[in-house]
Coordinates of C-alpha atoms in Angstrom, one line a residue:
Chain A
M509 CA -24.2 10.8 3.1
R510 CA -21.4 8.3 2.4
I511 CA -20.2 8.5 -1.2
F512 CA -18.1 6.0 -3.2
E513 CA -16.7 8.1 -6.1
P514 CA -16.2 5.5 -8.8
H515 CA -14.2 7.5 -11.4
A516 CA -11.7 10.2 -10.5
H517 CA -8.2 10.7 -11.7
M518 CA -6.7 11.9 -8.5
F519 CA -3.2 11.6 -9.9
S520 CA -3.9 14.9 -11.6
R521 CA -5.6 16.6 -8.6
V522 CA -4.2 18.5 -5.6
T523 CA -4.4 17.8 -1.8
D524 CA -7.1 20.5 -1.4
D525 CA -9.4 18.3 -3.6
Y526 CA -8.9 15.4 -1.3
E527 CA -9.7 17.5 1.7
R528 CA -12.8 19.0 0.2
M529 CA -14.0 15.5 -1.1
A530 CA -13.5 14.0 2.4
L531 CA -15.5 16.8 4.0
A532 CA -18.3 16.4 1.4
G533 CA -18.7 12.7 2.4
I534 CA -16.6 10.9 -0.2
R535 CA -15.3 7.9 1.7
A536 CA -13.8 6.0 -1.1
I537 CA -12.4 6.8 -4.6
L538 CA -11.8 4.5 -7.6
E539 CA -9.1 5.8 -9.9
P540 CA -9.2 4.2 -13.4
A541 CA -5.9 4.1 -15.2
F542 CA -6.1 6.5 -18.1
W543 CA -4.4 8.6 -20.8
L544 CA -2.2 11.3 -19.2
G545 CA -2.9 14.1 -21.6
Q546 CA -0.1 13.2 -24.0
N547 CA 1.1 9.9 -25.4
R548 CA 3.7 7.8 -23.6
T549 CA 6.6 6.5 -25.7
S550 CA 7.6 3.4 -23.7
V551 CA 6.2 0.8 -21.4
G552 CA 8.4 2.1 -18.5
T553 CA 6.2 5.2 -18.1
F554 CA 3.1 3.0 -17.8
I555 CA 4.9 0.9 -15.1
D556 CA 5.7 4.0 -13.2
Y557 CA 2.2 5.3 -13.5
F558 CA 0.7 2.0 -12.4
D559 CA 3.1 1.8 -9.5
T560 CA 2.0 5.3 -8.5
I561 CA -1.7 4.6 -8.5
I562 CA -1.3 1.5 -6.3
G563 CA 1.3 3.2 -4.2
W564 CA 1.8 6.9 -3.6
E565 CA -1.7 7.9 -4.7
R566 CA -3.3 5.3 -2.5
F567 CA -1.2 6.6 0.4
R568 CA -2.0 10.2 -0.4
A569 CA -5.8 9.5 -0.3
Q570 CA -5.5 7.7 3.0
Q571 CA -3.8 10.7 4.5
F572 CA -7.1 12.5 4.0
G573 CA -9.2 9.7 5.3
I574 CA -10.2 8.3 1.9
H575 CA -10.0 4.7 0.8
H576 CA -8.4 4.5 -2.6
F577 CA -8.8 1.8 -5.3
C578 CA -8.1 1.7 -9.0
T579 CA -8.6 -0.2 -12.2
M580 CA -5.8 -1.1 -14.5
G581 CA -5.8 -1.1 -18.3
L582 CA -4.6 0.1 -21.6
N583 CA -6.7 3.1 -22.6
P584 CA -8.2 3.2 -26.1
R585 CA -6.1 6.2 -27.2
E586 CA -2.8 4.4 -26.6
A587 CA -4.2 1.1 -27.8
N588 CA -3.5 2.7 -31.2
D589 CA 0.1 3.3 -30.4
D590 CA 2.4 0.4 -31.4
R591 CA 5.3 1.8 -29.2
V592 CA 3.4 0.7 -26.1
N593 CA 0.3 -1.4 -26.7
D594 CA 1.7 -4.9 -26.7
D595 CA 4.2 -4.2 -23.9
V596 CA 1.4 -2.8 -21.7
M597 CA -0.7 -5.9 -22.3
A598 CA 2.3 -8.0 -21.2
I599 CA 2.6 -6.3 -17.8
L600 CA -1.1 -6.0 -17.0
P601 CA -1.5 -9.5 -15.4
R602 CA 0.8 -8.7 -12.5
Y603 CA -1.1 -5.4 -11.9
L604 CA -4.5 -7.0 -12.1
E605 CA -3.7 -9.1 -9.0
K606 CA -2.8 -6.1 -6.8
D607 CA -5.0 -5.8 -3.7
S608 CA -6.3 -2.3 -4.6
V609 CA -7.1 -3.1 -8.2
L610 CA -10.9 -3.7 -8.5
G611 CA -11.3 -4.0 -12.2
V612 CA -9.9 -3.7 -15.8
G613 CA -10.3 -0.2 -17.1
E614 CA -10.7 2.2 -18.4
I615 CA -10.8 0.3 -21.7
G616 CA -13.0 0.7 -24.7
L617 CA -13.2 2.6 -27.9
D618 CA -12.3 6.2 -28.7
D619 CA -11.7 6.7 -32.4
Q620 CA -13.3 3.3 -33.0
T621 CA -10.4 1.8 -34.9
P622 CA -9.6 -1.9 -35.5
K623 CA -6.6 -1.7 -33.1
E624 CA -8.8 -0.3 -30.4
E625 CA -11.2 -3.3 -30.8
K626 CA -8.3 -5.8 -30.7
Y627 CA -6.9 -4.5 -27.4
F628 CA -10.4 -4.0 -26.0
L629 CA -11.2 -7.7 -26.6
G630 CA -7.7 -8.7 -25.3
Q631 CA -8.5 -6.9 -22.1
I632 CA -12.0 -8.5 -21.8
E633 CA -10.1 -11.8 -21.9
L634 CA -7.8 -10.6 -19.1
A635 CA -10.8 -9.6 -17.1
K636 CA -12.2 -13.1 -17.4
Q637 CA -8.9 -14.7 -16.4
H638 CA -8.5 -12.4 -13.3
E639 CA -12.2 -12.6 -12.5
L640 CA -12.6 -8.8 -12.6
P641 CA -15.3 -6.4 -13.8
V642 CA -14.6 -4.0 -16.6
L643 CA -14.9 -0.2 -16.6
I644 CA -15.5 0.9 -20.2
H645 CA -14.7 4.4 -21.6
T646 CA -17.1 5.3 -24.4
P647 CA -16.3 7.5 -27.4
H648 CA -16.8 11.2 -27.2
R649 CA -17.5 11.3 -30.9
D650 CA -20.1 9.2 -32.7
K651 CA -21.0 8.0 -29.2
K652 CA -24.2 6.1 -30.1
K653 CA -22.5 4.0 -32.7
G654 CA -19.6 3.4 -30.4
F655 CA -21.9 2.2 -27.6
E656 CA -23.7 -0.2 -30.0
R657 CA -20.4 -1.6 -31.3
M658 CA -19.0 -2.2 -27.8
I659 CA -22.2 -3.9 -26.7
D660 CA -21.9 -6.2 -29.7
L661 CA -18.3 -7.0 -28.9
I662 CA -19.1 -7.7 -25.3
K663 CA -22.0 -10.0 -26.2
D664 CA -19.8 -11.9 -28.7
S665 CA -17.1 -12.3 -26.1
G666 CA -19.5 -14.0 -23.7
F667 CA -18.4 -11.7 -20.8
P668 CA -21.2 -11.4 -18.2
M669 CA -23.2 -8.1 -18.7
E670 CA -23.6 -7.6 -14.9
R671 CA -19.8 -7.1 -14.7
V672 CA -19.7 -4.3 -17.3
L673 CA -19.9 -0.6 -16.5
L674 CA -20.4 1.5 -19.6
D675 CA -19.3 4.9 -18.6
H676 CA -19.8 8.5 -19.9
G677 CA -23.4 7.8 -20.8
N678 CA -26.1 10.4 -21.6
E679 CA -29.8 10.6 -22.4
E680 CA -29.3 8.8 -25.7
T681 CA -27.1 5.9 -24.5
I682 CA -29.4 5.0 -21.5
K683 CA -32.1 4.1 -24.0
I684 CA -29.7 1.5 -25.5
T685 CA -28.3 0.2 -22.2
K686 CA -31.2 0.2 -19.8
D687 CA -32.4 -3.3 -20.5
L688 CA -29.1 -5.1 -21.1
G689 CA -28.3 -5.9 -17.4
L690 CA -25.1 -3.9 -17.4
Y691 CA -24.3 -0.9 -15.2
S692 CA -24.7 2.6 -16.8
G693 CA -22.2 5.2 -15.8
F694 CA -22.6 9.0 -16.1
S695 CA -19.8 11.5 -15.8
I696 CA -21.0 14.8 -14.5
Y697 CA -19.0 17.7 -15.7
P698 CA -19.2 21.5 -15.3
H699 CA -21.1 22.7 -18.4
T700 CA -20.6 19.7 -20.7
K701 CA -21.5 16.0 -21.2
M702 CA -23.8 15.7 -18.2
D703 CA -24.8 18.1 -15.5
P704 CA -26.7 17.6 -12.2
R705 CA -30.0 18.9 -13.5
R706 CA -30.0 16.5 -16.5
M707 CA -28.8 13.7 -14.3
V708 CA -31.8 14.2 -12.0
S709 CA -34.1 14.0 -15.0
I710 CA -32.6 10.7 -16.2
L711 CA -32.8 9.2 -12.7
K712 CA -36.5 10.3 -12.4
E713 CA -37.2 8.5 -15.6
Y714 CA -35.1 5.4 -15.2
G715 CA -34.7 4.9 -11.5
M716 CA -31.5 4.0 -9.5
E717 CA -31.1 0.3 -10.4
R718 CA -27.6 -0.3 -11.9
M719 CA -27.0 3.4 -12.3
I720 CA -23.6 4.9 -11.3
I721 CA -22.6 8.6 -11.3
N722 CA -19.1 10.0 -11.1
S723 CA -17.1 13.2 -11.6
A724 CA -14.4 11.8 -13.9
A725 CA -12.3 14.6 -12.5
D726 CA -8.9 14.9 -14.2
W727 CA -6.4 17.5 -15.4
G728 CA -9.1 19.4 -17.4
I729 CA -11.9 21.6 -16.3
S730 CA -13.8 19.2 -14.1
D731 CA -15.1 19.2 -10.5
P732 CA -14.4 16.4 -8.0
L733 CA -17.4 17.6 -5.9
L734 CA -20.0 17.0 -8.6
V735 CA -21.2 13.7 -7.1
P736 CA -22.0 15.4 -3.7
K737 CA -23.5 18.3 -5.6
T738 CA -25.7 16.0 -7.6
C739 CA -26.8 14.4 -4.3
I740 CA -28.0 17.8 -3.2
A741 CA -29.8 18.3 -6.5
L742 CA -31.5 14.8 -6.0
E743 CA -32.5 15.7 -2.5
Q744 CA -34.0 19.0 -3.7
A745 CA -35.9 17.0 -6.3
G746 CA -37.5 14.9 -3.6
F747 CA -35.5 11.7 -3.9
P748 CA -35.4 9.9 -0.5
D749 CA -32.0 9.4 1.3
E750 CA -32.1 5.7 0.7
A751 CA -32.4 6.1 -3.0
I752 CA -29.5 8.5 -3.1
E753 CA -27.4 6.2 -1.0
Q754 CA -28.2 3.3 -3.3
L755 CA -26.9 5.5 -6.2
V756 CA -23.7 6.8 -4.7
W757 CA -22.7 4.0 -2.3
D758 CA -24.4 0.7 -2.8
N759 CA -24.3 0.5 -6.6
P760 CA -20.6 1.2 -7.1
I761 CA -19.7 -1.1 -4.2
T762 CA -21.9 -3.9 -5.5
F763 CA -20.4 -3.5 -8.9
F764 CA -16.8 -3.6 -7.8
E765 CA -17.2 -6.1 -5.0
Q766 CA -15.9 -9.6 -5.9
E767 CA -14.7 -12.9 -4.7
G768 CA -11.4 -12.8 -3.0
G769 CA -11.9 -9.9 -0.6
R770 CA -10.2 -7.0 -2.4
L771 CA -13.1 -4.6 -1.4
D772 CA -14.2 -5.0 2.1
R773 CA -17.6 -3.3 2.8
A774 CA -16.9 -3.4 6.6
E775 CA -13.6 -1.5 6.1
L776 CA -15.4 1.2 4.2
E777 CA -17.8 1.8 7.1
K778 CA -15.0 3.9 8.7
P779 CA -12.8 6.6 7.0
A780 CA -9.3 5.5 6.1
N781 CA -6.9 5.8 9.0
I782 CA -5.1 9.1 8.9
D783 CA -1.6 8.9 10.3
R784 CA 0.6 11.7 9.1
R785 CA 3.7 10.2 10.7
E786 CA 3.6 7.6 7.9
T787 CA 5.5 7.9 4.7
W788 CA 5.5 6.3 1.2
D789 CA 8.8 5.9 -0.5
G790 CA 10.2 8.3 2.1
N791 CA 7.7 11.0 1.2
S792 CA 4.7 12.4 3.2
V793 CA 2.0 14.9 2.4
L794 CA 3.5 17.2 5.0
R795 CA 5.7 20.0 4.1
G796 CA 7.7 20.5 7.2
Q797 CA 4.7 20.4 9.6
D798 CA 5.0 18.4 12.8
P799 CA 3.2 15.1 12.1
E800 CA 2.2 14.8 15.7
K801 CA 0.4 18.2 15.6
Y802 CA -0.8 18.6 12.1
Chain B
M820 CA 19.4 -24.2 -2.6
T821 CA 18.8 -25.0 1.1
H822 CA 15.0 -24.8 1.8
T823 CA 14.0 -23.2 5.1
I824 CA 11.0 -25.2 6.1
P825 CA 8.9 -23.0 8.4
Y826 CA 8.0 -24.5 11.7
P827 CA 5.9 -27.7 11.5
D828 CA 2.2 -27.5 10.9
W829 CA 2.2 -23.8 10.1
Q830 CA -0.6 -24.5 7.6
A831 CA -2.8 -26.0 10.3
T832 CA -4.6 -22.7 10.8
L833 CA -5.3 -22.2 7.0
D834 CA -8.8 -23.1 5.7
E835 CA -9.2 -25.5 2.9
K836 CA -9.5 -22.7 0.3
A837 CA -6.2 -21.2 1.4
R838 CA -4.5 -24.5 1.4
T839 CA -5.7 -25.3 -2.1
F840 CA -4.5 -21.9 -3.3
L841 CA -1.1 -22.5 -1.9
E842 CA -0.9 -26.0 -3.4
T843 CA -1.8 -24.6 -6.8
A844 CA 0.7 -21.8 -6.4
R845 CA 3.4 -24.2 -5.6
E846 CA 2.6 -26.3 -8.7
R847 CA 2.7 -23.1 -10.9
V848 CA 6.1 -22.2 -9.5
A849 CA 7.4 -25.8 -9.9
E850 CA 6.2 -25.7 -13.5
N851 CA 7.1 -22.1 -14.6
G852 CA 9.8 -21.0 -12.1
A853 CA 10.2 -17.5 -10.7
E854 CA 8.4 -15.8 -13.6
V855 CA 5.0 -16.4 -12.0
L856 CA 5.9 -14.8 -8.7
P857 CA 4.9 -11.3 -9.8
V858 CA 1.3 -12.5 -10.4
L859 CA 1.2 -14.8 -7.3
F860 CA 2.8 -12.4 -4.7
P861 CA 0.0 -9.8 -4.7
Q862 CA -2.6 -12.5 -4.0
L863 CA -0.9 -14.0 -0.9
P864 CA -2.3 -11.7 1.8
R865 CA -5.9 -11.9 0.7
R866 CA -5.7 -15.7 -0.1
L867 CA -3.6 -16.8 2.9
G868 CA -4.5 -14.2 5.4
R869 CA -2.5 -11.8 7.6
E870 CA -2.8 -13.8 10.8
I871 CA 0.4 -14.9 12.6
P872 CA 0.0 -18.7 13.0
G873 CA 3.0 -19.4 15.3
S874 CA 6.0 -18.2 17.2
G875 CA 9.5 -19.2 18.3
L876 CA 13.1 -18.4 17.5
A877 CA 14.7 -20.0 14.4
V878 CA 18.5 -20.5 14.3
V879 CA 19.9 -21.7 11.0
Q880 CA 23.6 -21.4 10.1
G881 CA 24.0 -18.2 12.2
R882 CA 20.8 -16.7 10.8
V883 CA 18.4 -15.9 13.6
W884 CA 14.8 -14.8 13.3
D885 CA 11.5 -14.8 15.2
W886 CA 8.6 -16.7 13.6
G887 CA 6.4 -14.6 15.8
A888 CA 6.7 -11.8 13.2
W889 CA 5.7 -14.0 10.3
R890 CA 2.1 -13.9 9.0
A891 CA 0.6 -16.7 7.0
C892 CA 1.2 -14.8 3.7
D893 CA 4.8 -14.2 4.6
L894 CA 5.3 -17.9 5.3
A895 CA 3.7 -18.8 2.0
A896 CA 5.9 -16.2 0.2
L897 CA 9.0 -17.8 1.8
E898 CA 7.9 -21.2 0.5
L899 CA 7.3 -19.9 -3.0
V900 CA 10.5 -17.9 -3.3
E901 CA 12.5 -20.9 -2.2
E902 CA 10.7 -23.2 -4.4
A903 CA 11.3 -20.8 -7.3
E904 CA 15.0 -20.4 -6.4
I905 CA 14.3 -16.8 -6.9
P906 CA 17.1 -14.7 -8.5
G907 CA 18.2 -11.6 -6.7
S908 CA 17.0 -9.4 -9.5
M909 CA 13.4 -10.8 -9.0
R910 CA 13.5 -10.0 -5.3
V911 CA 14.3 -6.4 -6.1
D912 CA 11.7 -6.3 -8.8
L913 CA 9.0 -7.7 -6.4
F914 CA 9.8 -4.8 -4.0
L915 CA 10.1 -2.0 -6.5
H916 CA 6.8 -2.8 -8.3
G917 CA 5.0 -4.2 -5.4
D918 CA 2.2 -2.7 -3.3
M919 CA 2.6 -2.2 0.5
E920 CA 2.1 -5.9 1.2
E921 CA 4.3 -7.3 -1.6
R922 CA 7.1 -5.0 -0.5
L923 CA 6.7 -6.2 3.1
M924 CA 6.9 -9.9 1.9
A925 CA 9.9 -9.1 -0.3
M926 CA 11.7 -7.7 2.6
R927 CA 10.7 -10.4 5.1
T928 CA 11.7 -13.3 2.9
L929 CA 15.3 -11.9 2.8
V930 CA 15.7 -12.8 6.5
P931 CA 16.3 -16.5 6.3
A932 CA 18.3 -16.3 3.1
P933 CA 22.1 -15.7 2.6
V934 CA 23.2 -12.1 2.3
T935 CA 23.6 -11.2 -1.3
D936 CA 23.8 -8.1 -3.5
A937 CA 20.0 -8.1 -3.6
T938 CA 19.9 -8.1 0.2
I939 CA 22.1 -5.0 0.3
E940 CA 20.1 -3.3 -2.4
L941 CA 16.9 -3.9 -0.5
L942 CA 18.3 -2.8 2.8
G943 CA 19.2 0.4 1.0
E944 CA 15.6 0.7 -0.1
A945 CA 14.4 0.2 3.4
Q946 CA 16.7 2.9 4.6
R947 CA 15.8 5.3 1.8
T948 CA 12.0 4.8 1.8
N949 CA 11.5 5.0 5.5
T950 CA 8.2 3.2 5.4
V951 CA 7.8 1.7 8.8
P952 CA 6.4 -1.8 8.0
H953 CA 9.0 -2.3 5.3
F954 CA 11.8 -1.2 7.6
E955 CA 10.5 -3.5 10.3
A956 CA 10.3 -6.4 8.0
A957 CA 13.9 -5.9 6.8
I958 CA 15.7 -5.4 10.1
C959 CA 13.5 -6.2 13.0
D960 CA 12.9 -9.6 14.6
S961 CA 16.0 -11.1 13.1
N962 CA 19.8 -10.6 13.0
L963 CA 19.8 -9.7 9.3
L964 CA 21.2 -6.2 9.9
V965 CA 24.1 -7.7 11.8
R966 CA 24.6 -10.4 9.1
A967 CA 24.7 -7.8 6.4
L968 CA 28.0 -6.6 7.9
E969 CA 29.5 -9.8 6.4
H970 CA 28.9 -8.4 2.9
S971 CA 31.7 -6.2 1.4
A972 CA 29.2 -3.6 0.2
F973 CA 27.7 -3.0 3.7
G974 CA 30.0 -1.4 6.2
I975 CA 29.6 -0.2 9.8
E976 CA 28.6 3.3 8.4
D977 CA 25.6 1.6 6.7
F978 CA 24.8 -0.2 10.0
N979 CA 25.0 3.0 11.9
R980 CA 22.6 4.8 9.5
M981 CA 20.1 2.0 9.9
V982 CA 20.2 2.1 13.7
L983 CA 19.9 5.9 13.5
K984 CA 16.8 5.4 11.3
L985 CA 15.5 2.9 13.9
A986 CA 15.8 5.6 16.5
F987 CA 14.2 8.2 14.1
I988 CA 11.1 6.1 13.7
D989 CA 11.1 5.0 17.3
L990 CA 11.3 1.2 17.0
P991 CA 12.6 -0.9 19.9
L992 CA 16.3 -1.7 19.8
S993 CA 15.6 -5.2 21.2
R994 CA 13.9 -6.1 17.9
V995 CA 17.1 -5.9 16.0
L996 CA 18.8 -9.0 17.2
Q997 CA 22.5 -8.8 18.2
A998 CA 22.6 -5.1 17.3
T999 CA 24.1 -4.0 20.6
E1000 CA 27.2 -6.2 19.9
H1001 CA 28.1 -3.7 17.2
A1002 CA 27.8 -0.5 19.2
N1003 CA 30.5 1.9 18.3
E1004 CA 31.6 5.4 19.3
D1005 CA 30.5 7.0 16.0
L1006 CA 27.0 5.6 16.4
S1007 CA 26.9 6.8 20.0
R1008 CA 27.7 10.3 18.8
M1009 CA 25.0 10.1 16.1
L1010 CA 22.4 9.0 18.6
Q1011 CA 23.4 11.6 21.1
D1012 CA 23.2 14.3 18.5
L1013 CA 19.7 13.2 17.4
A1014 CA 18.6 13.1 21.1
T1015 CA 19.9 16.7 21.6
E1016 CA 18.2 17.9 18.5
R1017 CA 14.9 16.3 19.6
E1018 CA 15.2 17.8 23.1
A1019 CA 15.8 21.3 21.6
A1020 CA 12.6 20.9 19.6
G1021 CA 10.7 19.7 22.6
R1022 CA 10.1 16.3 21.0
A1023 CA 10.4 12.8 22.4
V1024 CA 13.8 11.0 22.4
W1025 CA 14.3 7.4 21.4
A1026 CA 13.9 5.5 24.6
D1027 CA 16.7 3.1 23.7
T1028 CA 19.3 5.8 23.2
N1029 CA 20.9 5.2 26.6
R1030 CA 20.9 1.5 26.1
M1031 CA 22.9 1.7 22.9
I1032 CA 25.3 4.6 23.7
A1033 CA 26.4 3.0 27.0
R1034 CA 27.9 0.1 25.1
A1035 CA 30.4 2.4 23.3
P1036 CA 30.7 5.6 25.4
T1037 CA 31.9 8.8 23.7
A1038 CA 32.1 12.4 24.8
G1039 CA 28.9 13.3 26.7
T1040 CA 27.7 9.7 27.1
L1041 CA 28.2 9.6 30.9
A1042 CA 26.5 12.9 31.5
R1043 CA 23.5 11.8 29.4
L1044 CA 23.2 8.5 31.3
I1045 CA 23.4 10.2 34.7
G1046 CA 20.9 12.8 33.6
G1047 CA 18.7 10.0 32.4
L1048 CA 18.4 8.6 35.9
E1049 CA 16.4 11.7 36.8
H1050 CA 14.1 11.7 33.8
G1051 CA 10.4 11.9 34.4
D1052 CA 9.6 9.2 31.8
D1053 CA 9.9 5.7 33.3
R1054 CA 11.1 4.3 30.0
Q1055 CA 13.9 6.8 29.8
R1056 CA 14.9 6.2 33.4
L1057 CA 14.9 2.4 32.9
A1058 CA 17.1 2.7 29.7
A1059 CA 19.5 5.0 31.6
A1060 CA 19.8 2.5 34.4
E1061 CA 20.2 -0.5 32.1
G1062 CA 22.8 1.5 30.0
M1063 CA 24.8 2.3 33.1
A1064 CA 24.7 -1.3 34.1
A1065 CA 26.3 -2.1 30.8
L1066 CA 29.1 0.4 31.1
P1067 CA 32.6 -1.0 31.3
K1068 CA 33.4 1.1 34.4
R1069 CA 30.1 1.0 36.2
S1070 CA 31.6 0.7 39.7
E1071 CA 32.5 4.4 39.6
L1072 CA 28.8 5.2 39.4
A1073 CA 27.7 2.9 42.2
E1074 CA 27.3 5.7 44.7
L1075 CA 25.0 7.6 42.3
A1076 CA 22.9 4.5 41.6
R1077 CA 22.5 3.8 45.3
E1078 CA 21.3 7.3 45.9
R1079 CA 18.8 7.0 43.1
W1080 CA 17.7 3.6 44.2
E1081 CA 16.5 5.0 47.5
R1082 CA 14.2 7.4 45.7
E1083 CA 13.1 5.2 42.7
P1084 CA 9.5 4.1 42.9
R1085 CA 9.5 1.5 40.0
P1086 CA 10.6 -2.0 40.9
Q1087 CA 11.9 -2.8 37.4
I1088 CA 14.1 0.3 37.5
R1089 CA 15.3 -0.5 41.1
T1090 CA 16.4 -4.0 39.9
A1091 CA 18.3 -2.3 37.0
L1092 CA 20.0 0.0 39.5
E1093 CA 21.0 -2.9 41.7
K1094 CA 23.0 -4.3 38.8
I1095 CA 25.1 -1.1 38.8
T1096 CA 25.9 -1.3 42.5
A1097 CA 26.6 -5.1 42.3
P1098 CA 30.3 -5.9 42.9

């Protein structure tokens, strides 16, 4: 089974994760720009982070046979921070044109403040200008209200619904989003938010169309193998292979595919080329091993 | 600023969409200057393509480069940076905050330009980062490395380190135009030490080692060249023969070369050996 993992923060994961993910069939990863666990105090740290996810992190994934892409954006938590918000908006246009950047994200609402709304709408405009889809983070608290508010904002902005992925959904939010023409994302976590068993139930009820699942693996208690584990749960529940492939391969590719050739389906047919003689910024994933043997 | 017009009709292979994009990009640069380059640069490979539309050596005011290394996106990048009269700081910024492709274009567009502080800074990045495509774009298929010696901040020690890195990543010496003219004993020692280290580890030695060291022999050079004539690898044997042919006192080795010639099965190596024995 080929898997496109459409939401994993590999920046905060180790090489063992890449190895296990590749062995479990994960052929491509999309890494949304996000909050790093504590607030940044200047735009320079965003620049370095953005450079890392288009540079070193992409290289690191490739060294394990995985194609790496990302989305760029000002996350809602730091949209509230005047030390960085305007400056990050100013640097985004150059990053939104990078080859490996497939969308604007993750953006959205968290505490649901006026500032979050301002920068959310500003980034919807950037997505229009750069002809990119948007990956939207939804609030962990007061989620239903946050979903409804974001849907209203998107509708008012005139942004096409089929280019919207509303992430971190659950049994409640799918009732709101199922008929809107947007993509519904579900982050499957160990013990919280959404688990494989509940995901199977949702998919039984609503089908595979415009559904996307991910692990949202990050620096917290999370599991980068939860997409392949959910595939097994779906298989056990009697879903045919074609339906599972639609969920974990076709849907995310169709969503992130766009004019201009940044995501080449044909290229994804093969694992990324592993060449451990290569380096990025003088660095390699090897620690003294002979690149010709390891 | 003198504009380096790429060879005529380089755009002939572009489709209409690509031509239109380039035209619009030029207009944006003409209107806004270099500040739009960070947004335009990342688009060039996917909009213009990575095909190499032509070939041929360019020689402009002592600057030499091979168009055969230039992809359509590199040619477009050159036109845009020249149109924008790009400041050195922007060249460095395009490299430091660029992805793989942008970094490559930032390096390659240095080649036809005068050597400035930015050139030296970026050559330093090529040396430090050790990323093969960027290193190639900076110093291969042109004489930029040799021209850099004209700059007061780039000395023969810097040149030697770059050639040593070339050996380390196993790129052909022939791609660094005019490099052999700056052979020196210190470089020969560095290359010989690298070769010895590789041999001790059972790893391959840069095939061009013997070509370079023969041009500035130092202690151990002659023995290494003579030993090279018996190497089991054809490339190493050829390099040893060519190196010996370049030695200042090659006539002293004529007897050895003749003896090897009789046993040498490869015509190309036999030809090189004949040059050693020639009066």
